[in-house]
Coordinates of C-alpha atoms and ligand atoms in Angstrom, one line a residue:
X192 CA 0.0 0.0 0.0
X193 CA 1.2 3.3 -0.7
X194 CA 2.5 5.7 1.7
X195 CA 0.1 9.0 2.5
X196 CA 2.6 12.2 1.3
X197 CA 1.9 14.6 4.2
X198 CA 3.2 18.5 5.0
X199 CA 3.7 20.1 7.7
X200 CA 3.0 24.2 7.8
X201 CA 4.5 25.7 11.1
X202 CA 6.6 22.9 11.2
X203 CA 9.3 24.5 14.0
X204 CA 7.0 25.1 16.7
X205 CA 5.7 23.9 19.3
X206 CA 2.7 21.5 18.2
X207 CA 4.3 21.6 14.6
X208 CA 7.6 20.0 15.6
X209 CA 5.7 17.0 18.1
X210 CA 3.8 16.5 14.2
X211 CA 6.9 16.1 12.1
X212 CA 8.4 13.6 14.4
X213 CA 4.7 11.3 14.8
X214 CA 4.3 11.7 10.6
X215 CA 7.9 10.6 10.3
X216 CA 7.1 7.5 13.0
X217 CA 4.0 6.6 11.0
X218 CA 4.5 3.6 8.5
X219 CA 1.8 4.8 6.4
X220 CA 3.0 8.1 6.2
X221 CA 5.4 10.0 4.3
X222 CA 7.0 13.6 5.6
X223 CA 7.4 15.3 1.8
X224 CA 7.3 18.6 3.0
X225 CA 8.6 20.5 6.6
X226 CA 7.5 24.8 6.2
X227 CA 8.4 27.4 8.1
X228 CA 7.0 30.5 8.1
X229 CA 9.2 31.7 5.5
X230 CA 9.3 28.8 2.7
X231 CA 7.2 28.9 -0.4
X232 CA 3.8 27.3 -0.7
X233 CA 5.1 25.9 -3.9
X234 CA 6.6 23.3 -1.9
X235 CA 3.6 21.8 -0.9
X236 CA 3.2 21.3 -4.9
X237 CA 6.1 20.1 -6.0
X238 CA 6.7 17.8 -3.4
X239 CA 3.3 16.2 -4.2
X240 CA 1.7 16.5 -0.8
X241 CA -1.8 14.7 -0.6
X242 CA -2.3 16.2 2.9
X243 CA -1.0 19.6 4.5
X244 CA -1.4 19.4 8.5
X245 CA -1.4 23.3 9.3
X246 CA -0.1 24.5 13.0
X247 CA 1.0 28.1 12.3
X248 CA -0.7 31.0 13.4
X249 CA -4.4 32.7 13.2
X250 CA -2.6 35.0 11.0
X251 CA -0.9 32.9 8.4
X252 CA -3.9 29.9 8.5
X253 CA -6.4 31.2 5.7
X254 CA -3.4 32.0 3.3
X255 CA -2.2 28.5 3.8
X256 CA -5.7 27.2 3.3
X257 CA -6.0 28.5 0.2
X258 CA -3.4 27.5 -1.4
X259 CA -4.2 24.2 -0.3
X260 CA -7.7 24.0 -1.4
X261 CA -7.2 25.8 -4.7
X262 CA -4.5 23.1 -5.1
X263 CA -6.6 19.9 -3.9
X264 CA -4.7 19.2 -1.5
X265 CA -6.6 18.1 1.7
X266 CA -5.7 19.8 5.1
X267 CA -5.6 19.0 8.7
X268 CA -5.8 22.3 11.0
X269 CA -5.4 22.5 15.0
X270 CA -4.8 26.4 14.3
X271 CA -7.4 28.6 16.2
X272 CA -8.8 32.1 15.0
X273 CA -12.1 30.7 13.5
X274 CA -15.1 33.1 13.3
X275 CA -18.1 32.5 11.1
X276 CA -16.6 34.8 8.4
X277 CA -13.9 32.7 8.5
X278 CA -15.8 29.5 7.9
X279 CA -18.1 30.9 5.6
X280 CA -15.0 32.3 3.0
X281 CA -13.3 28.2 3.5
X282 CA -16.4 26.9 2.6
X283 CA -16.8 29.2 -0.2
X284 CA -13.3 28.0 -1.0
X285 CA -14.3 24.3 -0.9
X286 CA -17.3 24.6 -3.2
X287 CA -14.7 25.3 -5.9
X288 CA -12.4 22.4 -5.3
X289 CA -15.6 19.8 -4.6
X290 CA -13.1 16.4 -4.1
X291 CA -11.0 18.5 -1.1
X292 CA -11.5 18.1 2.4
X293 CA -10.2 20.4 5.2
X294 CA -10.3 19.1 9.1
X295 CA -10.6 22.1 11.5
X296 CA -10.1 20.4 15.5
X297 CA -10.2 23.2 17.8
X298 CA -8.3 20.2 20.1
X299 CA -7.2 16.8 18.3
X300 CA -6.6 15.4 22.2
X301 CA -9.2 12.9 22.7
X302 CA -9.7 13.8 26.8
X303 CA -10.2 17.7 25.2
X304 CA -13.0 16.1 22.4
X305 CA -14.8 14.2 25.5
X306 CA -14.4 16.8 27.6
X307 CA -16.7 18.6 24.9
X308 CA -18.7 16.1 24.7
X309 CA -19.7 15.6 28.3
X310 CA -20.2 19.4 28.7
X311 CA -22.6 19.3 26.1
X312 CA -24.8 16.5 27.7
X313 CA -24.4 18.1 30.7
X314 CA -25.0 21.5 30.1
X315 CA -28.8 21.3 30.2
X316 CA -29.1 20.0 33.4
X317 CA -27.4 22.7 35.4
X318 CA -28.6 26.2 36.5
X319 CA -24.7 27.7 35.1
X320 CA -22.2 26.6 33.6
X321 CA -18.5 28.0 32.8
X322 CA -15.7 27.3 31.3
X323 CA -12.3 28.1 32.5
X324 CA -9.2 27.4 30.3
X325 CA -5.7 27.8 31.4
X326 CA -2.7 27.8 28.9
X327 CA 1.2 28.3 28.6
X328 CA 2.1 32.2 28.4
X329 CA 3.3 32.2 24.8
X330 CA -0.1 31.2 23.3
X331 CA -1.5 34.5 21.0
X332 CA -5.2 34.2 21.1
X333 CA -7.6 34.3 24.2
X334 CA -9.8 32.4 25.0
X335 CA -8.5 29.2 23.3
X336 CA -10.1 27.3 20.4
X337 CA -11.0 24.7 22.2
X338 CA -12.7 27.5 25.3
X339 CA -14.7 28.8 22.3
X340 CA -16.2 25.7 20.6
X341 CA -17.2 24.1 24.6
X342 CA -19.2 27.4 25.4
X343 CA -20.7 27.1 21.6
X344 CA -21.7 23.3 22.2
X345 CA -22.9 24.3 25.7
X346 CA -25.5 27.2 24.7
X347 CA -26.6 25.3 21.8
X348 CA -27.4 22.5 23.9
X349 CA -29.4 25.0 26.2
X350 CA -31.2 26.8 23.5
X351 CA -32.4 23.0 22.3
X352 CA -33.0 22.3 25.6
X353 CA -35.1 25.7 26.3
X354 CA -32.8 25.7 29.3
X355 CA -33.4 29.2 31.3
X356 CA -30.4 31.6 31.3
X357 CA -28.2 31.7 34.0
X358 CA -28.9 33.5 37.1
X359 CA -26.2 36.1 37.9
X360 CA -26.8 38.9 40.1
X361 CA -23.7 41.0 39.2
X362 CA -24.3 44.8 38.9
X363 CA -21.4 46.4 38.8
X364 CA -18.2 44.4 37.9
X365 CA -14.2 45.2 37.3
X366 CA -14.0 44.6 32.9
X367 CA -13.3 41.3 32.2
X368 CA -14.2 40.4 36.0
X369 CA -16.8 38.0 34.4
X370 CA -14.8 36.5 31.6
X371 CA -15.7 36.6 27.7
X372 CA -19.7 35.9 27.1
X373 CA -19.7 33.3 24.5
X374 CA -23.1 33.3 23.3
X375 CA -24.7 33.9 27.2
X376 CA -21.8 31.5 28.3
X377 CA -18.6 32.8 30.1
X378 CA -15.2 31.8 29.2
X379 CA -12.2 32.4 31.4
X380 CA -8.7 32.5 30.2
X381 CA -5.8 32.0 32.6
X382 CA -2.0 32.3 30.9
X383 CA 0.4 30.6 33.6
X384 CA 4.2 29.9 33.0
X385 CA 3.9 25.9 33.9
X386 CA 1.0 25.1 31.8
X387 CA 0.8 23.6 28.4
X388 CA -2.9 22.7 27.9
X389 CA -6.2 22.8 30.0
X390 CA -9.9 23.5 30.9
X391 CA -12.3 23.0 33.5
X392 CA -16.1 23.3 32.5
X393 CA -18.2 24.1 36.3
X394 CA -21.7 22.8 36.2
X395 CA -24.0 24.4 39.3
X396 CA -27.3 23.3 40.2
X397 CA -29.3 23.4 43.4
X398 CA -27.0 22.3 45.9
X399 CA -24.4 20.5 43.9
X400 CA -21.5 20.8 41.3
X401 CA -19.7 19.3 38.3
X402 CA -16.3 19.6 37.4
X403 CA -14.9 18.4 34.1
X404 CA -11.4 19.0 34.0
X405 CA -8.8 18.0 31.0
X406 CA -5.4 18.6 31.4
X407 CA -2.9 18.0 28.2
X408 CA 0.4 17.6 29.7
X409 CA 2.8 17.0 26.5
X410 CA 2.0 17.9 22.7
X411 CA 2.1 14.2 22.1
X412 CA -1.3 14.2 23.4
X413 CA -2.4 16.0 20.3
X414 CA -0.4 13.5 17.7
X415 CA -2.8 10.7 17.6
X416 CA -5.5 12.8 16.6
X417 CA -3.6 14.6 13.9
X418 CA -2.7 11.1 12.5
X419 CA -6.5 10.2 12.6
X420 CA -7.5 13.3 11.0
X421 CA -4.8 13.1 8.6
X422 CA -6.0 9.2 7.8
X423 CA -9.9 10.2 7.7
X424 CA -9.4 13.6 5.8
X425 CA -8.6 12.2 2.9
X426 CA -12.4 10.6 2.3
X427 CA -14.2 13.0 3.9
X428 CA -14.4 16.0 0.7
X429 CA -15.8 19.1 2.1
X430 CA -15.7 21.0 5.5
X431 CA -15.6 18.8 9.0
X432 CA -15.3 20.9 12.2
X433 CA -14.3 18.7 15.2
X434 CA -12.0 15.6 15.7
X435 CA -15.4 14.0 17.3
X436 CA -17.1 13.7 14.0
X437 CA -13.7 11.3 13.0
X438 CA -14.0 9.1 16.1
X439 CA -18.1 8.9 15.8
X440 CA -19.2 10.9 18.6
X441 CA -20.4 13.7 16.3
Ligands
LIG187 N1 -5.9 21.9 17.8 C1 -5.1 21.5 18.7 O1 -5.2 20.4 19.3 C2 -3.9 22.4 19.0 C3 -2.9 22.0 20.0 C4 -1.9 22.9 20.2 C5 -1.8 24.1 19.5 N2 -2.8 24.5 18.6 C6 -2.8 25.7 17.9 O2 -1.8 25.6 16.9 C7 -1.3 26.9 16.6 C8 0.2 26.8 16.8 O3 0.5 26.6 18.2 P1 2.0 26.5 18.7 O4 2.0 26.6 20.2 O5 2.8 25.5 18.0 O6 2.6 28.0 18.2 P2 4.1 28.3 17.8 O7 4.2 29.8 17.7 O8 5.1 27.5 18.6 O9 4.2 27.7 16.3 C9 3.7 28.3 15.1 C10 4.7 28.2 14.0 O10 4.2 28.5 12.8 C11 5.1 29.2 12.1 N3 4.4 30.0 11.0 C12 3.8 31.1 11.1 N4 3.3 31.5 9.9 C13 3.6 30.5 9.0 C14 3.4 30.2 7.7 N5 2.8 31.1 6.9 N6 3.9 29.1 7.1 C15 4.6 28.2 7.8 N7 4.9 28.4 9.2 C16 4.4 29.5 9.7 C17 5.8 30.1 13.1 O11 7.0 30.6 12.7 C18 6.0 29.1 14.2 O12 7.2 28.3 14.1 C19 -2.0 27.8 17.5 O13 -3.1 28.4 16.8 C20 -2.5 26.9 18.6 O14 -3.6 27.4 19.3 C21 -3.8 23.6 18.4
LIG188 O1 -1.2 25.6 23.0 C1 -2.2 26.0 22.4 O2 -2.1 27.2 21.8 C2 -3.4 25.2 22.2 N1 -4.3 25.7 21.4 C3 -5.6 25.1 21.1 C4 -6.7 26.0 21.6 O3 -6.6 27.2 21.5 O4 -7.7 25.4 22.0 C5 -5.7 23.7 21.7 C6 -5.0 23.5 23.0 C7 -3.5 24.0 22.9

């Protein structure tokens, strides 16, 4: 069987460099192409890459994708900065280049895709809920990916669930006292040297709590799911946002 020819974009840091090495240790993969923020995207072409895995930054991501896309090659993507604009222009993209597909995991850690996934059961049961993520002190963007797409799945499972909002009595408050509302749900973002990875989603109801709590010690808790997303992306044409739709939890 022949080897899958995979990329890398954003190749010398941090997540990019754990991906390099777990496509290299992959028999059924092939490292073609290793880009740094500088290199060409040519490379991607002339090294015949089936699948780009792009972990650069919100700034260079759509660029990337674009390339990619216009090119048909598929991509993988752990880099954050997604807004609905965002999605709408890649899909757009896409619709042009029918065959492609293009994962977007706000977290390819399987603890951070169930972790999702239990908030979102949850969520409806409990008077609040709110997410608290805590990251290394180089990341760029707050609140994280991963922050963002919880508090989505959480009010979307309220507003199905008629759920009522969330009692809060707060009148007067510091900015930012009360984290970042994420449609009704707040998101707080704590940047500690120490950290790599984590969130807690706090469930209250009358007289009890929930704590779900994910912790990503080491990238390499990211690698299986960017070699199950490079594996799946390749059948999957179109737009898939979340690793959980790749291990059947969608
Ligand atoms: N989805 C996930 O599970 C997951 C996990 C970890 C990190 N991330 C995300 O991945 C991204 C990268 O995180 P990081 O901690 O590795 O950051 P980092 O700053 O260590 O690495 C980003 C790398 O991309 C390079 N780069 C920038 N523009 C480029 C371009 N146009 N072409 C090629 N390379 C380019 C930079 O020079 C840098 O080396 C962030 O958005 C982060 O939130 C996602
Ligand atoms: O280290 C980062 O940066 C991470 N980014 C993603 C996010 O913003 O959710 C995933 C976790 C690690």
């Amino acid at each position: 069987m022949s080897k899958l020819r995979v990329a890398v974009l954003g190749a010398k840091g941090r997540i990019g460099s754990a991906a390099v090495k777990a496509v290299e240790d992959a028999e059924d993969m092939e490292l073609v192409a290793a880009l740094g923020r500088h290199d060409s995207l040519d490379v991607l072409t002339s090294s015949g890459a089936q699948v780009a895995v792009e972990l650069t930054t919100p700034d260079s991501v759509m660029t990337n994708l674009e390339y990619c896309v216009a090119n048909g090659i598929h991509a993988v993507v752990g880099t954050t900065g997604w807004s609905e604009e965002r999605l709408a222009t890649l899909d757009g993209w896409l619709k042009t280049s029918p065959s492609t597909g293009v994962l977007i995991a706000p977290n390819f850690s399987i603890g951070a895709v169930l972790t999702m996934k239990f908030a979102q059961i949850a969520a409806p049961y409990f008077e609040s809920v709110e997410v608290v993520e805590l990251h290394h002190p180089h990341k760029v963007d707050a609140p994280s990916g991963t922050a963002q797409r919880t508090a989505q799945l959480i009010a979307e499972a309220r507003r199905a669930a008629g759920s009522a909002p969330m009692p809060d009595a707060t009148a007067t408050a510091l900015e930012g006292a009360r984290g970042a509302d994420v449609e009704g749900v707040p998101v707080h973002a704590i940047r500690l040297r120490g950290l790599l990875a984590h969130q807690e989603v706090l469930l209250g109801g009358e007289g009890e709590t929930l704590t779900v709590r994910h912790d990503s010690l080491h990238h390499s808790s990211f690698m299986p799911g960017v070699l199950l997303g490079v594996r799946r992306v390749v059948d999957a044409p179109g737009l898939t946002f979340g690793l959980e739709h790749f291990l059947d939890l969608g």
